[in-house]
PDB file of C-alpha atoms and ligand atoms in Angstrom:
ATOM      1  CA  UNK Y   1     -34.427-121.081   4.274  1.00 48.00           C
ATOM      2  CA  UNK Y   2     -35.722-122.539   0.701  1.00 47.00           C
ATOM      3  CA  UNK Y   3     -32.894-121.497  -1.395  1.00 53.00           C
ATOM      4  CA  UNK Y   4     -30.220-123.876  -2.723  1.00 53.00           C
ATOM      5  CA  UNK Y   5     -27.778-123.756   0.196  1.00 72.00           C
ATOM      6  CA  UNK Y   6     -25.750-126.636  -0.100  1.00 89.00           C
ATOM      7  CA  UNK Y   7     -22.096-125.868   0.847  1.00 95.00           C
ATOM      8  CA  UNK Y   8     -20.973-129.332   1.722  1.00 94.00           C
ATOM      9  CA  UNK Y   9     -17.642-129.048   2.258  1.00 89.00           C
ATOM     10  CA  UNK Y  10     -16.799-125.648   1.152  1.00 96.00           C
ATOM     11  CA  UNK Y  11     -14.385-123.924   3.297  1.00 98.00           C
ATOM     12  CA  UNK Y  12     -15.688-119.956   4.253  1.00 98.00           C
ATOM     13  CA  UNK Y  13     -13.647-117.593   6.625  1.00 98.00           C
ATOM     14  CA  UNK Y  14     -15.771-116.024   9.186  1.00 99.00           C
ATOM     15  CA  UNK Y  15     -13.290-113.039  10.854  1.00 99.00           C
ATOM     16  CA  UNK Y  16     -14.690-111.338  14.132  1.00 98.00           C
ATOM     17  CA  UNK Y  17     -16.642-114.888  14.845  1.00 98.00           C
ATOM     18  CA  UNK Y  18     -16.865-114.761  18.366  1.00 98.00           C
ATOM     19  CA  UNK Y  19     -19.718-112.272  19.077  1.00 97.00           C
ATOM     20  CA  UNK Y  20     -22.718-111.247  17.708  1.00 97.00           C
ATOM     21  CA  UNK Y  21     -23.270-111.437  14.036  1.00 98.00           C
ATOM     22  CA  UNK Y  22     -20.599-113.634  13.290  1.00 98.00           C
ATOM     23  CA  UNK Y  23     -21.700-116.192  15.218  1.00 98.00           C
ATOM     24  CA  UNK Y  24     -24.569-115.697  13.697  1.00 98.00           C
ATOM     25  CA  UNK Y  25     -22.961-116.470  10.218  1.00 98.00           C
ATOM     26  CA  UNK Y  26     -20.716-119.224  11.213  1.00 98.00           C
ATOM     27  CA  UNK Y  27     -24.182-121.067  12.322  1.00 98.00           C
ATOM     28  CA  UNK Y  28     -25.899-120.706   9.187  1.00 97.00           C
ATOM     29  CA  UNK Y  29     -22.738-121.590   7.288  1.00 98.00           C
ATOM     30  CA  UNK Y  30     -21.988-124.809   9.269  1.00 97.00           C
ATOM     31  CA  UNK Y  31     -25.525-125.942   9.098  1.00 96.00           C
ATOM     32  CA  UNK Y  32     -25.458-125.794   5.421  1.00 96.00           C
ATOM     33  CA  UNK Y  33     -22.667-128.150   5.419  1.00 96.00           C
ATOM     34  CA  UNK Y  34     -19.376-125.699   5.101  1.00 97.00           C
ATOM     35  CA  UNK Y  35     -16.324-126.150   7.132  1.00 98.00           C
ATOM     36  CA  UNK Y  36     -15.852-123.049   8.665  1.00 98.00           C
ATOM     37  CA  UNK Y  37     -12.907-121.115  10.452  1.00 98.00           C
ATOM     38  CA  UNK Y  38     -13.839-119.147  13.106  1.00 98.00           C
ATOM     39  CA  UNK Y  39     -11.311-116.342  13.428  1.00 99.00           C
ATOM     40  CA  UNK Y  40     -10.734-113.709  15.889  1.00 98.00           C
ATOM     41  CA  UNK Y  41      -8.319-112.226  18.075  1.00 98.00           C
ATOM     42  CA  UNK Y  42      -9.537-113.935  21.561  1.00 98.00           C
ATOM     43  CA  UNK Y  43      -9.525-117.859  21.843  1.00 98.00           C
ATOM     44  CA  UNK Y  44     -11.720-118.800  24.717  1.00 98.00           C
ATOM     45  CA  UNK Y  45     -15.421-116.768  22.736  1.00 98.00           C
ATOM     46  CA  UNK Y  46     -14.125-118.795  19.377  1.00 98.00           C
ATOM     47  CA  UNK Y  47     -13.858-122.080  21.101  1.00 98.00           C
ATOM     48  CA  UNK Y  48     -17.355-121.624  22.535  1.00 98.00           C
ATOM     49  CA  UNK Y  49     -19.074-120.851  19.704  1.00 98.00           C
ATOM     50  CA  UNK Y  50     -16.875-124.013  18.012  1.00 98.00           C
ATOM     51  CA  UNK Y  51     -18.608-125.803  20.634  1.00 98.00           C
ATOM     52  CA  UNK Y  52     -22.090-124.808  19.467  1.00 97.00           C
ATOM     53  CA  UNK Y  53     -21.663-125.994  15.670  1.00 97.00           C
ATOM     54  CA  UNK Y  54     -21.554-129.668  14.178  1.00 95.00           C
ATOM     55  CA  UNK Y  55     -18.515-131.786  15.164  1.00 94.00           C
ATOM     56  CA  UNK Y  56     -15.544-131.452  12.916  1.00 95.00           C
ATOM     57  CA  UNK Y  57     -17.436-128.440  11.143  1.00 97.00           C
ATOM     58  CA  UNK Y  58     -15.690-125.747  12.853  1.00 98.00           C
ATOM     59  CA  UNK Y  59     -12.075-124.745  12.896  1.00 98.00           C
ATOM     60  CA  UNK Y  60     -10.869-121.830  15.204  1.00 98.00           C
ATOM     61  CA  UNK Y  61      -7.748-119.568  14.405  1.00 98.00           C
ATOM     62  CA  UNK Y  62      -7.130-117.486  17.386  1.00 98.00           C
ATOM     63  CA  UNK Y  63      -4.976-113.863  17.207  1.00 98.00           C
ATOM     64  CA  UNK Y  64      -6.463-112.962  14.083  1.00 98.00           C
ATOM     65  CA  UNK Y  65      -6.636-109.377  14.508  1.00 98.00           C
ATOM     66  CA  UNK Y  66      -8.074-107.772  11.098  1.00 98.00           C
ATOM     67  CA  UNK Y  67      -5.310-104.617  11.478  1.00 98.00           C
ATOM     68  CA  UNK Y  68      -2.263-106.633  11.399  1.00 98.00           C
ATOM     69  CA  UNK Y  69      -0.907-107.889   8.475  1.00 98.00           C
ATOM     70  CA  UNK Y  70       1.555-110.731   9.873  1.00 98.00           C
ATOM     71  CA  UNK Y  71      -1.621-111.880  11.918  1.00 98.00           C
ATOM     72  CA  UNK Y  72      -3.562-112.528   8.655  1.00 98.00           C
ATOM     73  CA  UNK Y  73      -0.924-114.562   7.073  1.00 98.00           C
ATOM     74  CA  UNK Y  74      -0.378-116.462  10.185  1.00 98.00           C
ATOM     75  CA  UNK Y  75      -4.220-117.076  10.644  1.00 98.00           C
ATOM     76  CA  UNK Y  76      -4.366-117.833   7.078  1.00 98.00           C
ATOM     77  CA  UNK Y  77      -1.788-120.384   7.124  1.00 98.00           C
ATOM     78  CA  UNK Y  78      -3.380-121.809  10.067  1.00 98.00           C
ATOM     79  CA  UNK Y  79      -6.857-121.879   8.293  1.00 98.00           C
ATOM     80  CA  UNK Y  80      -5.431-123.903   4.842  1.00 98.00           C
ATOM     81  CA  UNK Y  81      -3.779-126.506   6.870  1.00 98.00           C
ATOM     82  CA  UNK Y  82      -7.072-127.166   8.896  1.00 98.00           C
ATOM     83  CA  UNK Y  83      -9.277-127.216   5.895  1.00 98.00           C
ATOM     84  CA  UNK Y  84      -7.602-126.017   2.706  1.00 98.00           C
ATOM     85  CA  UNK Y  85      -8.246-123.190   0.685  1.00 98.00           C
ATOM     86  CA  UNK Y  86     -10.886-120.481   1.777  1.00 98.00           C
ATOM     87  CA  UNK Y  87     -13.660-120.021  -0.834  1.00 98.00           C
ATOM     88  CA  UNK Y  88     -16.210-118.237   1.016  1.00 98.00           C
ATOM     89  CA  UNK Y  89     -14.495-114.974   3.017  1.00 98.00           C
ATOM     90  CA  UNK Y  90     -16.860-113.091   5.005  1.00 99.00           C
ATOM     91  CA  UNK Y  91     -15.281-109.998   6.329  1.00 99.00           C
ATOM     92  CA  UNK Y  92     -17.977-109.394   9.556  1.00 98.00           C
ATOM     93  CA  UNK Y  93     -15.494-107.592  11.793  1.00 98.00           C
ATOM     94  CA  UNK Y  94     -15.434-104.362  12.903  1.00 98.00           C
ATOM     95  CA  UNK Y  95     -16.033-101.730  15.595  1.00 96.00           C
ATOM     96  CA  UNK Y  96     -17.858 -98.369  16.299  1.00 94.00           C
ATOM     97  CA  UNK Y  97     -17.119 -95.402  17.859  1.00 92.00           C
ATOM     98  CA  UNK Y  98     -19.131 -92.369  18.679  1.00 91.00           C
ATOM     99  CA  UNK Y  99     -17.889 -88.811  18.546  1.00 94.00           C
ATOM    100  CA  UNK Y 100     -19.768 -85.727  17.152  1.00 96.00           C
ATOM    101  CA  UNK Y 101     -17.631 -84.887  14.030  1.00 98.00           C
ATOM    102  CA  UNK Y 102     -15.179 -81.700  16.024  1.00 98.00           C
ATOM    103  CA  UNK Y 103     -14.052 -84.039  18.724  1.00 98.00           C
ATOM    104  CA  UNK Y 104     -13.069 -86.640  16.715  1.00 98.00           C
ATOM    105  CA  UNK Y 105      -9.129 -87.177  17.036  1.00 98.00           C
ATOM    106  CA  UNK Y 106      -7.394 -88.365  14.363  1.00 98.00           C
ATOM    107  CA  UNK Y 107      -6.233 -91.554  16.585  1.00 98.00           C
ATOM    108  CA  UNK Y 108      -9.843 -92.248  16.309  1.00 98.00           C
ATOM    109  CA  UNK Y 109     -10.469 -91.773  12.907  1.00 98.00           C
ATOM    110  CA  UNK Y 110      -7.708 -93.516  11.850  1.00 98.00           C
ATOM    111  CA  UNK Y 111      -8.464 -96.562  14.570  1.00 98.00           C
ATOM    112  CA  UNK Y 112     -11.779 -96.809  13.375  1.00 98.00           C
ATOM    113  CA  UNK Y 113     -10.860 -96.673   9.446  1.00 98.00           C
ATOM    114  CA  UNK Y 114      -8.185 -99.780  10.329  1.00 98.00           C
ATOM    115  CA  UNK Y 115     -10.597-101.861  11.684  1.00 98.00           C
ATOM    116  CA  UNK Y 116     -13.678-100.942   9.604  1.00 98.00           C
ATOM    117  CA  UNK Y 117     -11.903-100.575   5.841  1.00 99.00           C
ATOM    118  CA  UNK Y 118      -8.255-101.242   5.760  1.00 99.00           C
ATOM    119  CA  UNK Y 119      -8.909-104.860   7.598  1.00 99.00           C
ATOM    120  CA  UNK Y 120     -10.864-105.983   4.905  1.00 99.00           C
ATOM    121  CA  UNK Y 121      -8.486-104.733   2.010  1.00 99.00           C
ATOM    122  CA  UNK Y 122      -5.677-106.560   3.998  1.00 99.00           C
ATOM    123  CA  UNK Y 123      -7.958-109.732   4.235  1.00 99.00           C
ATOM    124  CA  UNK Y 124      -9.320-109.723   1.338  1.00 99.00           C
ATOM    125  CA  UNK Y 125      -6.213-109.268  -1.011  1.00 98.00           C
ATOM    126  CA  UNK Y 126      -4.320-112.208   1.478  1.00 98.00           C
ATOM    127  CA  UNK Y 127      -7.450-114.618   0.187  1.00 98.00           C
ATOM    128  CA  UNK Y 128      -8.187-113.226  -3.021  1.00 98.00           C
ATOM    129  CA  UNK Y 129      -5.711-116.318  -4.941  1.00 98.00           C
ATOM    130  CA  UNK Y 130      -7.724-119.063  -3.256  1.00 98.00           C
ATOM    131  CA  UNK Y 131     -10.671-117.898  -4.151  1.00 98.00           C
ATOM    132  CA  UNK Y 132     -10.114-116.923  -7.598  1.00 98.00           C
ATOM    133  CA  UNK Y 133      -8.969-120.867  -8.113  1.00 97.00           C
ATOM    134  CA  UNK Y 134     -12.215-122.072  -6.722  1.00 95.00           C
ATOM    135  CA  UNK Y 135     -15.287-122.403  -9.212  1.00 93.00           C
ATOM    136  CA  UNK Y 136     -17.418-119.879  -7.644  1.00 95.00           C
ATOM    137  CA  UNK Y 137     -15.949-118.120  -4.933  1.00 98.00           C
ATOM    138  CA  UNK Y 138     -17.776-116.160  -2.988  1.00 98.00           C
ATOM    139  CA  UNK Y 139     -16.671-112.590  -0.682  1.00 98.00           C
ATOM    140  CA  UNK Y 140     -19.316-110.861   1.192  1.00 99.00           C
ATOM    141  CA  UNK Y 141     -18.429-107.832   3.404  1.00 99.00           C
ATOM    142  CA  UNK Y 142     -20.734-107.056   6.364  1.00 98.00           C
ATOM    143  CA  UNK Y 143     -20.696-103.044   5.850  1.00 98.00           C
ATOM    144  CA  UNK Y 144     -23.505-100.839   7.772  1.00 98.00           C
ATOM    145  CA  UNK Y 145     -26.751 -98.695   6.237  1.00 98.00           C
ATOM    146  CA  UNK Y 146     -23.889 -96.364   7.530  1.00 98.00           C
ATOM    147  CA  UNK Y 147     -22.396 -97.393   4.656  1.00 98.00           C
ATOM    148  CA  UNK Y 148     -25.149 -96.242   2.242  1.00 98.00           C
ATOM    149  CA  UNK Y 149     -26.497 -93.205   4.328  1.00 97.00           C
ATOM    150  CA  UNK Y 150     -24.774 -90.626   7.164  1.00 97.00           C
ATOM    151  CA  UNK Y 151     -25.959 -90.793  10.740  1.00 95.00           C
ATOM    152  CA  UNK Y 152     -25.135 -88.582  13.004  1.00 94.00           C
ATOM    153  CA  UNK Y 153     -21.949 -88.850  15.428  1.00 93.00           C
ATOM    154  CA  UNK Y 154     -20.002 -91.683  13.098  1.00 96.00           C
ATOM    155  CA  UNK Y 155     -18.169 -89.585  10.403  1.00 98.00           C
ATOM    156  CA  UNK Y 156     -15.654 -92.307  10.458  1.00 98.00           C
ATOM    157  CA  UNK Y 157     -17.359 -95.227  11.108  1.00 98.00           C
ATOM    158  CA  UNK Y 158     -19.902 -93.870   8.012  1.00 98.00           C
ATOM    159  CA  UNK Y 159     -16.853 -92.852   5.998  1.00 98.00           C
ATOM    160  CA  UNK Y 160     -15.223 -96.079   6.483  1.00 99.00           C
ATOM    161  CA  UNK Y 161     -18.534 -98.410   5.739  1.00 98.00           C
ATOM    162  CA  UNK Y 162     -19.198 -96.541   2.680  1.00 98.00           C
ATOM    163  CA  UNK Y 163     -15.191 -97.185   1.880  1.00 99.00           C
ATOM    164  CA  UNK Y 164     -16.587-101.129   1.898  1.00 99.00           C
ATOM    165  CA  UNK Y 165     -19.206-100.861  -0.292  1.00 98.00           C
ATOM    166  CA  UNK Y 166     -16.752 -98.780  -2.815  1.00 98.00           C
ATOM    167  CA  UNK Y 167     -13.925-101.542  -2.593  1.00 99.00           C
ATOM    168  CA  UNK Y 168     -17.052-104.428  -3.137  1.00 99.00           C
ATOM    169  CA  UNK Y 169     -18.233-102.793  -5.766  1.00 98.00           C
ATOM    170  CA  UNK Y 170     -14.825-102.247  -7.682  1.00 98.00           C
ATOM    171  CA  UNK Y 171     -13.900-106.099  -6.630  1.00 98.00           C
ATOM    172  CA  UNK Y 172     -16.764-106.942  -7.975  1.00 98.00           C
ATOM    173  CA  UNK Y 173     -16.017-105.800 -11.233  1.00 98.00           C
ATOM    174  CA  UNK Y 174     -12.577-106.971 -11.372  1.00 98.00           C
ATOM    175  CA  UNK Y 175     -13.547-110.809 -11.060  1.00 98.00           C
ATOM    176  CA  UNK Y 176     -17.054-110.692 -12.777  1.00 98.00           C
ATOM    177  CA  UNK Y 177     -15.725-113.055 -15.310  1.00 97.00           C
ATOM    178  CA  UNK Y 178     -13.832-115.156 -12.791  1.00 97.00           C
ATOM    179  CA  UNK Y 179     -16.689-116.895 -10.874  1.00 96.00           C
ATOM    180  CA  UNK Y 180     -16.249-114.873  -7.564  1.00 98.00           C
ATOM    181  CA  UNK Y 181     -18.866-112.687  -6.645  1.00 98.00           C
ATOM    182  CA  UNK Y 182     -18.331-109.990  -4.221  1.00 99.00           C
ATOM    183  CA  UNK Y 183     -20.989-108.253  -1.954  1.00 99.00           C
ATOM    184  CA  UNK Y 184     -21.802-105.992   0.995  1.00 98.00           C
ATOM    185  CA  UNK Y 185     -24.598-106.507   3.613  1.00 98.00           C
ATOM    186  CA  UNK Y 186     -25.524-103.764   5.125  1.00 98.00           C
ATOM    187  CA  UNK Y 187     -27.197-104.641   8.766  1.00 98.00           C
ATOM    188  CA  UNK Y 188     -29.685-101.383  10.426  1.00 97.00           C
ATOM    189  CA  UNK Y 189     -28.822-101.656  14.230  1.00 97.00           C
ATOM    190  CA  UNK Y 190     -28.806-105.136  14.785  1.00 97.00           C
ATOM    191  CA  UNK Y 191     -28.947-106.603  18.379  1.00 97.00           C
ATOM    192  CA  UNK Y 192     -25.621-107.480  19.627  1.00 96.00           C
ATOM    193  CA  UNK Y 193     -23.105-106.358  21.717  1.00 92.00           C
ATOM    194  CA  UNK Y 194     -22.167-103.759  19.329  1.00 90.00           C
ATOM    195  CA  UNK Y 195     -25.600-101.991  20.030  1.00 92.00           C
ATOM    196  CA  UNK Y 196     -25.714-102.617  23.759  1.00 93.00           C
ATOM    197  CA  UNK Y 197     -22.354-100.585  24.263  1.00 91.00           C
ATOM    198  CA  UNK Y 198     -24.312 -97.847  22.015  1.00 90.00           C
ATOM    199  CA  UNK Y 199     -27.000 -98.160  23.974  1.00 93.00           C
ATOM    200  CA  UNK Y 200     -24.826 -97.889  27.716  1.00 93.00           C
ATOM    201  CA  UNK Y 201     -23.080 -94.887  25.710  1.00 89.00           C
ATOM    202  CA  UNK Y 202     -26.283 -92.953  24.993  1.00 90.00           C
ATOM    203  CA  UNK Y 203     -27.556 -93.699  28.721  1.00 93.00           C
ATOM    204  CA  UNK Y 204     -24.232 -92.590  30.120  1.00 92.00           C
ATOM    205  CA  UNK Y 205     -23.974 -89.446  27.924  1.00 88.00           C
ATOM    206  CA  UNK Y 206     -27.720 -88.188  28.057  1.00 91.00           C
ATOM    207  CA  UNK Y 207     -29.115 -89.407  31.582  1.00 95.00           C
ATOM    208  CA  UNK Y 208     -31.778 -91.192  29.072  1.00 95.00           C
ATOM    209  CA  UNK Y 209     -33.096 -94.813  30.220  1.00 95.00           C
ATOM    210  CA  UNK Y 210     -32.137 -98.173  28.801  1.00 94.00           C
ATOM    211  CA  UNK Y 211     -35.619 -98.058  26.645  1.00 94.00           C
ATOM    212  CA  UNK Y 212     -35.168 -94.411  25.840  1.00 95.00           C
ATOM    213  CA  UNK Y 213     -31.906 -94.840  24.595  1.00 94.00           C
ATOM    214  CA  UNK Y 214     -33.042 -98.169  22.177  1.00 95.00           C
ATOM    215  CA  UNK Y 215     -35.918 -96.096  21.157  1.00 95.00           C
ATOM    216  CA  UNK Y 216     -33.818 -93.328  19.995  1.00 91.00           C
ATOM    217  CA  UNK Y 217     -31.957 -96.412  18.031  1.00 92.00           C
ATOM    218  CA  UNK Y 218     -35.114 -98.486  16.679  1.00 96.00           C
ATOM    219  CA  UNK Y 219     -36.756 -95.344  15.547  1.00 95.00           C
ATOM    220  CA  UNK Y 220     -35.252 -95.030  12.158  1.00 95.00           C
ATOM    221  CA  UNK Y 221     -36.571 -98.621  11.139  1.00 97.00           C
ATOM    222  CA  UNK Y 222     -40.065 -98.675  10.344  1.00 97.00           C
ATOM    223  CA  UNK Y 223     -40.412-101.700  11.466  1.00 97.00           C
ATOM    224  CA  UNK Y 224     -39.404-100.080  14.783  1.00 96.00           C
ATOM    225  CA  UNK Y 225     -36.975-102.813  16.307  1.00 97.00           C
ATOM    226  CA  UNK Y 226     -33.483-103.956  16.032  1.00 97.00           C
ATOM    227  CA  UNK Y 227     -32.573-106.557  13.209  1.00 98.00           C
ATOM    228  CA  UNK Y 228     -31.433-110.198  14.929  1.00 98.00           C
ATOM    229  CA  UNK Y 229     -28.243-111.423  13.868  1.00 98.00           C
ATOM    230  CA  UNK Y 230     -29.709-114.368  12.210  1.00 98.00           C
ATOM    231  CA  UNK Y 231     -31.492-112.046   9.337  1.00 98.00           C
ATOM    232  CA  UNK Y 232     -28.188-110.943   8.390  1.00 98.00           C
ATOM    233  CA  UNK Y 233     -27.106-114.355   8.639  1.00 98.00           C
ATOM    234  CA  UNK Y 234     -29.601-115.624   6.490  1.00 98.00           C
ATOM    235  CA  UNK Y 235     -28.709-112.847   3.724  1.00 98.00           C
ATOM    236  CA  UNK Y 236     -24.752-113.799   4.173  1.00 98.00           C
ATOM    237  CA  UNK Y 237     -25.597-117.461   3.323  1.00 98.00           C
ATOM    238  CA  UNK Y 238     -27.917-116.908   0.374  1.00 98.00           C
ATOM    239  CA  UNK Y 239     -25.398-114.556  -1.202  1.00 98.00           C
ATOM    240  CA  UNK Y 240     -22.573-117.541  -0.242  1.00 98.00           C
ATOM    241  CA  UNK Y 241     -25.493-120.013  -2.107  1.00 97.00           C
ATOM    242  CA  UNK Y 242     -25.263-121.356  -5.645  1.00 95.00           C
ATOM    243  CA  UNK Y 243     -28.386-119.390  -6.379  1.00 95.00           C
ATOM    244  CA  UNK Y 244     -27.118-116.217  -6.002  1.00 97.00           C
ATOM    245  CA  UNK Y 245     -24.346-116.433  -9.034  1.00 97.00           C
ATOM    246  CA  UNK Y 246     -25.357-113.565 -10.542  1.00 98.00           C
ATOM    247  CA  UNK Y 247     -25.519-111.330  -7.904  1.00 98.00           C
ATOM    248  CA  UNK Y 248     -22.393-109.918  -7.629  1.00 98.00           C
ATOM    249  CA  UNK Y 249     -21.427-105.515  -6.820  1.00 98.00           C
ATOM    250  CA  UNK Y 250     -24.333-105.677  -4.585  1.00 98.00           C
ATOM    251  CA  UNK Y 251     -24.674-103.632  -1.170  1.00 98.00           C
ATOM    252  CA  UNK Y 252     -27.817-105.393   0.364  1.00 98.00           C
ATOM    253  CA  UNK Y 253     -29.774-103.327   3.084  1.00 98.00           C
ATOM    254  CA  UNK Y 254     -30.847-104.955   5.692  1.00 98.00           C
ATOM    255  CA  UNK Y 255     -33.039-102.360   7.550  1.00 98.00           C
ATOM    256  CA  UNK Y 256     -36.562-103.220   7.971  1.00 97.00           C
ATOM    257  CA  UNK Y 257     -37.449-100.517   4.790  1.00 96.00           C
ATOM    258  CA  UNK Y 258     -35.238 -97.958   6.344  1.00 95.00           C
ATOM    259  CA  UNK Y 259     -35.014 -95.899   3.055  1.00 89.00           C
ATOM    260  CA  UNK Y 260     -32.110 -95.597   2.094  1.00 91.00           C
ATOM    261  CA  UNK Y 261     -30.646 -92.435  -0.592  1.00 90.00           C
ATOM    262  CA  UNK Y 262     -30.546 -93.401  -4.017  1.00 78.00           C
TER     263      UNK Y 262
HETATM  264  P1  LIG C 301     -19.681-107.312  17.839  1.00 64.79           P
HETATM  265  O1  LIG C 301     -18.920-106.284  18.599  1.00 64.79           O
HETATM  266  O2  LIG C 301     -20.477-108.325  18.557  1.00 64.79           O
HETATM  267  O3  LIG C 301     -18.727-108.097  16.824  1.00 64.79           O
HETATM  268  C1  LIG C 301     -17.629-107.513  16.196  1.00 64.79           C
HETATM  269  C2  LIG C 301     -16.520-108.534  16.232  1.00 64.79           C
HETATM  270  O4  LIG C 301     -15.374-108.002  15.573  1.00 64.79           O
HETATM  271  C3  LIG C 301     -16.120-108.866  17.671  1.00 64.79           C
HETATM  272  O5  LIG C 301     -15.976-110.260  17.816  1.00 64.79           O
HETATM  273  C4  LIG C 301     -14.793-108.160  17.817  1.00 64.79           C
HETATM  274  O6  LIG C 301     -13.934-108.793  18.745  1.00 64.79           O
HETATM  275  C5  LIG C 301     -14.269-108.280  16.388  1.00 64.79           C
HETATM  276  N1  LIG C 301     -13.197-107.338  16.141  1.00 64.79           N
HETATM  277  C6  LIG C 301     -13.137-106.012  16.416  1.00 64.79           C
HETATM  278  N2  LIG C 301     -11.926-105.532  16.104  1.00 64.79           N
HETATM  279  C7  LIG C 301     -11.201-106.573  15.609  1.00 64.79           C
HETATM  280  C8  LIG C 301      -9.889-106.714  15.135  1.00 64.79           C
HETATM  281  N3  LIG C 301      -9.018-105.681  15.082  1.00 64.79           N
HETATM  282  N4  LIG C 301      -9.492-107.930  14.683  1.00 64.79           N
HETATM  283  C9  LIG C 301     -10.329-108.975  14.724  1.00 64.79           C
HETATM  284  N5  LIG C 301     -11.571-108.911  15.197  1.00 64.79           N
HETATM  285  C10 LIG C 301     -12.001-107.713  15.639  1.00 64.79           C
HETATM  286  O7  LIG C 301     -20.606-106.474  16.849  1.00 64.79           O
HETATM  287  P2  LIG C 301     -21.520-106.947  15.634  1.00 64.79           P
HETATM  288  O8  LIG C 301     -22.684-106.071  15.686  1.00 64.79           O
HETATM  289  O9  LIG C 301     -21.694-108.419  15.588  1.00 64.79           O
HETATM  290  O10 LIG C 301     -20.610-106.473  14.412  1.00 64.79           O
HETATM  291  C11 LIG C 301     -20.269-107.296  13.314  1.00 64.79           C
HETATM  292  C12 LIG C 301     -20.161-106.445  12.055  1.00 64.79           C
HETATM  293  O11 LIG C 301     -21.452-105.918  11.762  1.00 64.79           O
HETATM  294  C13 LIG C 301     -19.240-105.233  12.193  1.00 64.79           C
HETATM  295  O12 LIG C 301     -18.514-105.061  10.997  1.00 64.79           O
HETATM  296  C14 LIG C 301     -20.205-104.077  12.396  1.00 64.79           C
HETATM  297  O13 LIG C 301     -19.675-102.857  11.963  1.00 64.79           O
HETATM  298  C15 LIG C 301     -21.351-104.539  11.520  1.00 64.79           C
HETATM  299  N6  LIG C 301     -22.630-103.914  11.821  1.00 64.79           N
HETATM  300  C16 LIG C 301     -23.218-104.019  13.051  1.00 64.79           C
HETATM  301  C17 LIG C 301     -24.433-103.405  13.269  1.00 64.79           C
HETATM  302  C18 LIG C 301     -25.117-103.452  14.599  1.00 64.79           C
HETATM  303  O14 LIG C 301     -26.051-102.659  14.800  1.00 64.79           O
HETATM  304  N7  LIG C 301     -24.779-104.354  15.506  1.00 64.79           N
HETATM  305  C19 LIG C 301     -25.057-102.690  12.242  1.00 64.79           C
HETATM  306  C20 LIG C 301     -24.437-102.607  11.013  1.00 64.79           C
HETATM  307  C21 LIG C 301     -23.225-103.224  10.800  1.00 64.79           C
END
């Protein structure tokens, strides 16, 4: 990547690092010179992917489950004595679950609206001091095209991702004139393990192969394939970049031209 991406030294929060996309980000972050705290709820995927990134770049805080309050303070705590205050917080995790719209129970909707919006009002208001006191701090919030469009059989997971882009846009606002900038990504079916367990689910429901069921899943991208982790990585550290001070209340598709309403 050609843009300005130094970000020697700069501390950025990666929650939900241990699979997929996250690692993704916490690559790109750590090669561009941050010091970066993996966080996540199970120890032994962080300290692999710690393994992966430039000695002394990486810092993992285990247990940091995105629903639980007491969790994020402890991780938090853990995170600022490792490497000080966080000034990049990107808010990547989340789950998705399947259900046409009359099944769903409200355990579900509410499980999947606490992991998919609440987590990342609870994380971001628990960072929101340090990085208001840094010069340009920087929040990005991986949200969904699920988030700017319906799909069928995710009413919550949809009504939750579009909750994200509301809350960036709003934050975004707030601290315009305070240096932080404060934006969504929003990832088409990307291939990680995320889409494999949609993929298994489709199989499992509708008898359908394994390259039926990722057809069904590619075809709404005209570029007719899943996006790799690393493109929304790549997006993730731009908007984390210098040059992107001025982009700030942004929800960023990341689709392959899947058009998007609006
Ligand atoms: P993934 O399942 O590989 O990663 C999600 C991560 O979040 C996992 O490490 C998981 O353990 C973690 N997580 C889940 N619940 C958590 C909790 N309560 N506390 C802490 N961590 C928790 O899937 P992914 O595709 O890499 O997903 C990353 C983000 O991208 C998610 O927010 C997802 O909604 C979003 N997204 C994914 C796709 C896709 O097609 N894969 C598309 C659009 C958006």
């Amino acid at each position: 990547m050609n843009v300005a991406t130094d970000l020697a030294g700069n501390h950025a929060l990666v929650t939900g690092a241990g699979s997929g996309i996250g690692v993704a980000i916490a690559r790109r972050l750590a090669a561009a010179g941050a010091r970066v705290t993996l966080a996540g709820r199970r120890e032994a995927p962080l300290r692999a992917v710690a393994a992966g990134l430039p000695a002394g770049s990486a810092n993992i805080v285990a247990g940091f489950d995105v629903t639980d309050e007491a969790a994020i303070e402890r991780g938090l705590a853990a995170a600022r004595a490792a490497f000080g205050p966080v000034l990049i917080l990107v808010n990547n995790a989340g789950a998705a679950e399947t259900a046409p719209f009359a099944k769903t129970t409200l355990e579900q909707w509410q499980r999947v609206i606490a992991v998919d919006l609440t987590s990342v009002f609870l994380v971001t208001r628990a960072v929101l001091a340090d990085v208001k006191a840094a010069p340009a701090g920087r929040i990005v919030n991986i949200a969904s095209t699920a988030g700017l469009k319906g799909y069928r059989y995710v009413a919550a997971y949809s009504a939750a991702k579009h909750g994200v882009i509301g809350l960036t846009r709003s934050l975004a606002l707030e601290l315009a004139k305070t240096g932080v900038t404060v934006n969504a990504v929003c990832p088409g079916y990307t291939d990680t393990p995320l889409v494999a367990d949609a993929v298994a689910a489709i199989m499992k429901k509708t008898g359908r192969s394994e390259a039926e069921a990722l057809a069904e899943l590619t075809a709404g991208n005209p570029q007719g394939r899943l996006i790799r982790p690393d493109e929304v990585a790549d997006a993730v550290l731009w908007l984390a970049s210098p040059a992107a001070q001025s982009i700030t209340g942004q929800a960023i598709a990341i689709a392959g031209g899947e058009v998007m309403p609006g």
